[in-house]
mmCIF file of C-alpha atoms in Angstrom:
data_model
loop_
_atom_site.group_PDB
_atom_site.id
_atom_site.type_symbol
_atom_site.label_atom_id
_atom_site.label_comp_id
_atom_site.label_asym_id
_atom_site.label_seq_id
_atom_site.Cartn_x
_atom_site.Cartn_y
_atom_site.Cartn_z
ATOM 1 C CA MET A 106 22.279 8.488 5.083
ATOM 2 C CA LYS A 107 19.269 6.272 5.769
ATOM 3 C CA LYS A 108 15.609 7.181 5.929
ATOM 4 C CA THR A 109 12.841 5.006 7.297
ATOM 5 C CA PHE A 110 9.400 4.530 5.795
ATOM 6 C CA TYR A 111 6.579 3.036 7.842
ATOM 7 C CA ILE A 112 4.165 1.897 5.159
ATOM 8 C CA PHE A 113 0.654 1.000 6.259
ATOM 9 C CA ARG A 114 -2.431 -0.360 4.577
ATOM 10 C CA HIS A 115 -5.728 1.495 4.963
ATOM 11 C CA GLY A 116 -8.505 0.350 7.280
ATOM 12 C CA GLU A 117 -11.424 -1.819 6.241
ATOM 13 C CA THR A 118 -14.140 -0.654 3.845
ATOM 14 C CA GLU A 119 -17.516 -2.271 3.214
ATOM 15 C CA LEU A 120 -16.132 -3.693 -0.030
ATOM 16 C CA ASN A 121 -13.233 -5.236 1.902
ATOM 17 C CA ALA A 122 -15.739 -6.781 4.295
ATOM 18 C CA LYS A 123 -17.662 -8.235 1.325
ATOM 19 C CA ARG A 124 -14.388 -9.468 -0.250
ATOM 20 C CA VAL A 125 -14.902 -7.325 -3.352
ATOM 21 C CA LEU A 126 -11.790 -6.259 -5.271
ATOM 22 C CA GLN A 127 -11.753 -2.448 -5.200
ATOM 23 C CA GLY A 128 -8.759 -1.398 -7.257
ATOM 24 C CA THR A 129 -9.066 2.041 -8.827
ATOM 25 C CA SER A 130 -12.693 1.982 -10.005
ATOM 26 C CA ALA A 131 -14.223 2.182 -6.526
ATOM 27 C CA ASN A 132 -13.383 4.859 -3.978
ATOM 28 C CA PRO A 133 -15.193 3.895 -0.758
ATOM 29 C CA ASN A 134 -14.493 5.393 2.629
ATOM 30 C CA LEU A 135 -13.752 3.379 5.768
ATOM 31 C CA ASN A 136 -16.534 1.497 7.482
ATOM 32 C CA SER A 137 -16.881 1.622 11.271
ATOM 33 C CA ARG A 138 -14.460 -1.271 11.735
ATOM 34 C CA GLY A 139 -11.967 0.445 9.446
ATOM 35 C CA GLN A 140 -12.159 3.596 11.534
ATOM 36 C CA GLU A 141 -11.499 1.558 14.675
ATOM 37 C CA GLN A 142 -8.528 -0.113 12.992
ATOM 38 C CA ALA A 143 -7.103 3.278 12.042
ATOM 39 C CA VAL A 144 -7.429 4.501 15.642
ATOM 40 C CA GLU A 145 -5.621 1.359 16.831
ATOM 41 C CA LEU A 146 -2.945 1.914 14.184
ATOM 42 C CA GLY A 147 -2.390 5.481 15.372
ATOM 43 C CA GLN A 148 -1.839 4.233 18.899
ATOM 44 C CA LYS A 149 0.523 1.541 17.633
ATOM 45 C CA ILE A 150 2.799 3.852 15.656
ATOM 46 C CA LYS A 151 2.577 7.060 17.707
ATOM 47 C CA ASP A 152 6.026 6.484 19.224
ATOM 48 C CA TYR A 153 7.775 5.537 15.962
ATOM 49 C CA GLY A 154 9.026 9.096 15.482
ATOM 50 C CA ILE A 155 7.158 9.688 12.216
ATOM 51 C CA GLN A 156 7.684 13.286 11.067
ATOM 52 C CA LYS A 157 5.361 13.423 8.048
ATOM 53 C CA ILE A 158 2.730 11.258 6.356
ATOM 54 C CA TYR A 159 2.230 10.856 2.617
ATOM 55 C CA SER A 160 -1.030 9.256 1.529
ATOM 56 C CA SER A 161 -2.639 7.787 -1.533
ATOM 57 C CA PRO A 162 -5.385 10.169 -2.694
ATOM 58 C CA PHE A 163 -8.081 7.475 -2.435
ATOM 59 C CA LEU A 164 -10.573 8.047 0.377
ATOM 60 C CA ARG A 165 -9.840 4.829 2.255
ATOM 61 C CA ALA A 166 -6.127 5.590 2.515
ATOM 62 C CA LYS A 167 -6.514 9.324 3.073
ATOM 63 C CA ARG A 168 -9.067 8.849 5.862
ATOM 64 C CA THR A 169 -6.816 6.266 7.505
ATOM 65 C CA ALA A 170 -3.951 8.776 7.392
ATOM 66 C CA GLU A 171 -6.166 11.498 8.894
ATOM 67 C CA ILE A 172 -7.249 9.285 11.787
ATOM 68 C CA VAL A 173 -3.684 8.109 12.421
ATOM 69 C CA ASN A 174 -2.568 11.710 12.348
ATOM 70 C CA GLU A 175 -4.879 12.556 15.250
ATOM 71 C CA CYS A 176 -2.234 10.722 17.309
ATOM 72 C CA LEU A 177 0.841 11.947 15.417
ATOM 73 C CA ASN A 178 -0.077 15.573 14.584
ATOM 74 C CA VAL A 179 2.449 15.865 11.736
ATOM 75 C CA PRO A 180 2.189 17.318 8.213
ATOM 76 C CA LEU A 181 0.091 15.195 5.844
ATOM 77 C CA GLU A 182 0.290 15.300 2.058
ATOM 78 C CA THR A 183 -1.302 13.249 -0.725
ATOM 79 C CA GLU A 184 0.871 11.649 -3.399
ATOM 80 C CA ASP A 185 -0.900 10.424 -6.540
ATOM 81 C CA ASN A 186 1.550 7.619 -7.315
ATOM 82 C CA LEU A 187 0.739 5.844 -4.039
ATOM 83 C CA HIS A 188 -2.732 4.923 -5.344
ATOM 84 C CA GLU A 189 -3.947 1.333 -5.550
ATOM 85 C CA CYS A 190 -3.265 -0.991 -8.480
ATOM 86 C CA CYS A 191 -5.692 -1.091 -11.361
ATOM 87 C CA PHE A 192 -6.974 -4.669 -11.542
ATOM 88 C CA GLY A 193 -8.784 -4.211 -14.855
ATOM 89 C CA ASP A 194 -11.781 -6.455 -15.505
ATOM 90 C CA ALA A 195 -11.476 -8.100 -12.068
ATOM 91 C CA GLU A 196 -12.478 -4.918 -10.227
ATOM 92 C CA GLY A 197 -15.921 -4.953 -8.660
ATOM 93 C CA HIS A 198 -16.032 -8.757 -8.460
ATOM 94 C CA THR A 199 -15.836 -10.838 -5.308
ATOM 95 C CA MET A 200 -12.730 -12.877 -4.633
ATOM 96 C CA ASP A 201 -14.786 -16.058 -5.124
ATOM 97 C CA GLU A 202 -15.935 -14.845 -8.552
ATOM 98 C CA ILE A 203 -12.364 -13.952 -9.523
ATOM 99 C CA ASP A 204 -11.093 -17.312 -8.289
ATOM 100 C CA ALA A 205 -13.716 -19.102 -10.380
ATOM 101 C CA LYS A 206 -12.877 -17.132 -13.534
ATOM 102 C CA TRP A 207 -9.097 -16.660 -13.267
ATOM 103 C CA PRO A 208 -7.801 -19.050 -10.558
ATOM 104 C CA GLN A 209 -4.125 -19.141 -11.515
ATOM 105 C CA LEU A 210 -4.045 -15.453 -12.389
ATOM 106 C CA MET A 211 -5.649 -14.569 -9.064
ATOM 107 C CA HIS A 212 -2.910 -16.478 -7.236
ATOM 108 C CA ASP A 213 -0.192 -14.796 -9.315
ATOM 109 C CA VAL A 214 -1.584 -11.325 -8.600
ATOM 110 C CA LEU A 215 -2.170 -11.933 -4.887
ATOM 111 C CA TYR A 216 1.242 -13.526 -4.332
ATOM 112 C CA PRO A 217 3.602 -11.998 -6.910
ATOM 113 C CA THR A 218 7.068 -13.450 -7.469
ATOM 114 C CA PRO A 219 9.731 -12.571 -10.072
ATOM 115 C CA SER A 220 8.360 -15.285 -12.374
ATOM 116 C CA THR A 221 4.726 -14.126 -12.179
ATOM 117 C CA TRP A 222 4.699 -10.424 -11.406
ATOM 118 C CA ASP A 223 4.311 -9.351 -15.038
ATOM 119 C CA ASN A 224 0.948 -11.153 -15.196
ATOM 120 C CA LYS A 225 -2.184 -9.012 -14.903
ATOM 121 C CA TYR A 226 -5.938 -9.239 -15.236
ATOM 122 C CA PRO A 227 -7.550 -8.446 -18.610
ATOM 123 C CA GLY A 228 -8.521 -4.841 -19.239
ATOM 124 C CA ASP A 229 -7.008 -1.864 -21.029
ATOM 125 C CA LYS A 230 -5.836 -0.068 -17.882
ATOM 126 C CA ALA A 231 -4.859 -3.110 -15.809
ATOM 127 C CA GLU A 232 -1.451 -2.941 -14.143
ATOM 128 C CA SER A 233 0.899 -5.797 -13.358
ATOM 129 C CA LYS A 234 2.513 -5.931 -9.936
ATOM 130 C CA HIS A 235 5.818 -5.204 -11.692
ATOM 131 C CA GLN A 236 4.386 -1.982 -13.111
ATOM 132 C CA VAL A 237 3.016 -1.016 -9.703
ATOM 133 C CA PHE A 238 6.387 -1.694 -8.081
ATOM 134 C CA ASP A 239 8.112 0.574 -10.599
ATOM 135 C CA ARG A 240 5.576 3.343 -9.942
ATOM 136 C CA VAL A 241 5.652 3.125 -6.151
ATOM 137 C CA ASN A 242 9.388 2.510 -5.832
ATOM 138 C CA ALA A 243 10.013 5.662 -7.875
ATOM 139 C CA ALA A 244 7.512 7.630 -5.766
ATOM 140 C CA LEU A 245 9.153 6.605 -2.484
ATOM 141 C CA ILE A 246 12.643 7.388 -3.737
ATOM 142 C CA GLU A 247 11.406 10.794 -4.935
ATOM 143 C CA ILE A 248 9.918 11.434 -1.474
ATOM 144 C CA ALA A 249 13.221 10.401 0.119
ATOM 145 C CA HIS A 250 15.072 12.860 -2.132
ATOM 146 C CA LYS A 251 12.789 15.839 -1.555
ATOM 147 C CA SER A 252 11.766 15.384 2.070
ATOM 148 C CA PRO A 253 13.876 16.860 4.871
ATOM 149 C CA HIS A 254 12.387 14.244 7.197
ATOM 150 C CA ASN A 255 14.097 10.979 8.093
ATOM 151 C CA ILE A 256 11.097 9.005 9.385
ATOM 152 C CA ILE A 257 8.079 9.036 7.098
ATOM 153 C CA GLY A 258 4.634 7.414 7.210
ATOM 154 C CA ILE A 259 2.997 6.128 4.025
ATOM 155 C CA SER A 260 -0.747 5.405 3.890
ATOM 156 C CA THR A 261 -1.558 3.159 0.949
ATOM 157 C CA HIS A 262 -3.136 -0.107 -0.219
ATOM 158 C CA GLY A 263 -2.699 -3.867 -0.059
ATOM 159 C CA GLY A 264 -1.935 -4.202 -3.760
ATOM 160 C CA VAL A 265 0.680 -1.477 -3.520
ATOM 161 C CA MET A 266 2.299 -3.102 -0.503
ATOM 162 C CA SER A 267 2.425 -6.571 -2.068
ATOM 163 C CA SER A 268 3.936 -5.116 -5.251
ATOM 164 C CA LEU A 269 6.554 -3.148 -3.341
ATOM 165 C CA LEU A 270 7.523 -6.033 -1.086
ATOM 166 C CA ALA A 271 7.752 -8.442 -4.025
ATOM 167 C CA GLY A 272 10.106 -6.015 -5.738
ATOM 168 C CA LEU A 273 12.158 -5.921 -2.543
ATOM 169 C CA LYS A 274 12.318 -9.747 -2.552
ATOM 170 C CA SER A 275 9.891 -10.335 0.306
ATOM 171 C CA TYR A 276 7.159 -12.758 -0.675
ATOM 172 C CA GLY A 277 3.990 -14.285 0.733
ATOM 173 C CA LEU A 278 3.526 -11.888 3.635
ATOM 174 C CA GLY A 279 0.042 -11.421 5.047
ATOM 175 C CA LEU A 280 -1.148 -7.854 4.572
ATOM 176 C CA PRO A 281 -4.335 -7.299 6.609
ATOM 177 C CA ASN A 282 -5.966 -3.899 6.918
ATOM 178 C CA CYS A 283 -3.760 -1.463 8.879
ATOM 179 C CA CYS A 284 -0.671 -3.685 8.817
ATOM 180 C CA VAL A 285 2.685 -1.856 8.882
ATOM 181 C CA ALA A 286 5.900 -2.601 6.989
ATOM 182 C CA GLN A 287 9.245 -0.935 7.668
ATOM 183 C CA VAL A 288 11.196 -0.101 4.507
ATOM 184 C CA ASP A 289 14.500 1.744 4.659
ATOM 185 C CA TYR A 290 16.065 4.042 2.052
ATOM 186 C CA ASP A 291 19.851 4.237 1.689
ATOM 187 C CA SER A 292 21.129 7.377 -0.004
ATOM 188 C CA ASP A 293 24.479 5.718 -0.777
ATOM 189 C CA THR A 294 22.826 3.167 -3.070
ATOM 190 C CA ASP A 295 19.624 5.177 -3.814
ATOM 191 C CA GLU A 296 17.642 2.021 -3.081
ATOM 192 C CA LEU A 297 14.944 0.755 -0.763
ATOM 193 C CA SER A 298 15.119 -2.385 1.361
ATOM 194 C CA PHE A 299 12.466 -4.254 3.311
ATOM 195 C CA VAL A 300 13.273 -4.515 7.030
ATOM 196 C CA LYS A 301 10.299 -6.163 8.760
ATOM 197 C CA MET A 302 6.590 -6.190 9.418
ATOM 198 C CA MET A 303 5.849 -4.246 12.554
#
């Protein structure tokens, strides 16, 4: 049996607009543009047949899920393991500042591949994209096991999506706010596979 996940990134926040890396240390809500993006996303996916939404607990993802759900009107639940990556000492800095301080590391984290996805920013709690993949892959498979629904929405973050897609051997994809990726689960293999960007 197959199940389909439609995984979407949250709408824009003021920190996104200022190109500040948010990670786990900041928990901003959507700005006005982010709210508009979430409304547009709801219209885009309203006919996908989504039966339930699981969301990261962070405000930006949860609010995106709530706005999307004004179109879908399905059950909505938070799932802790869908939260954004911890980027350690890079959090709270602009992308230009990070690029100046850790240029190669920034590239490796933004565009993870099997040869670079164990790299991570300095900091005690920093996660590599490999670690994030393991966390999120396990969370999605657990949802697939426990949920009676076959078509499921996931509201999460750019770092989570890039980690997941790298682990599913899909690299270098642009992941703007409110983008959507289709990922399928196959119960015969107990594995996920990337299908396409929607």
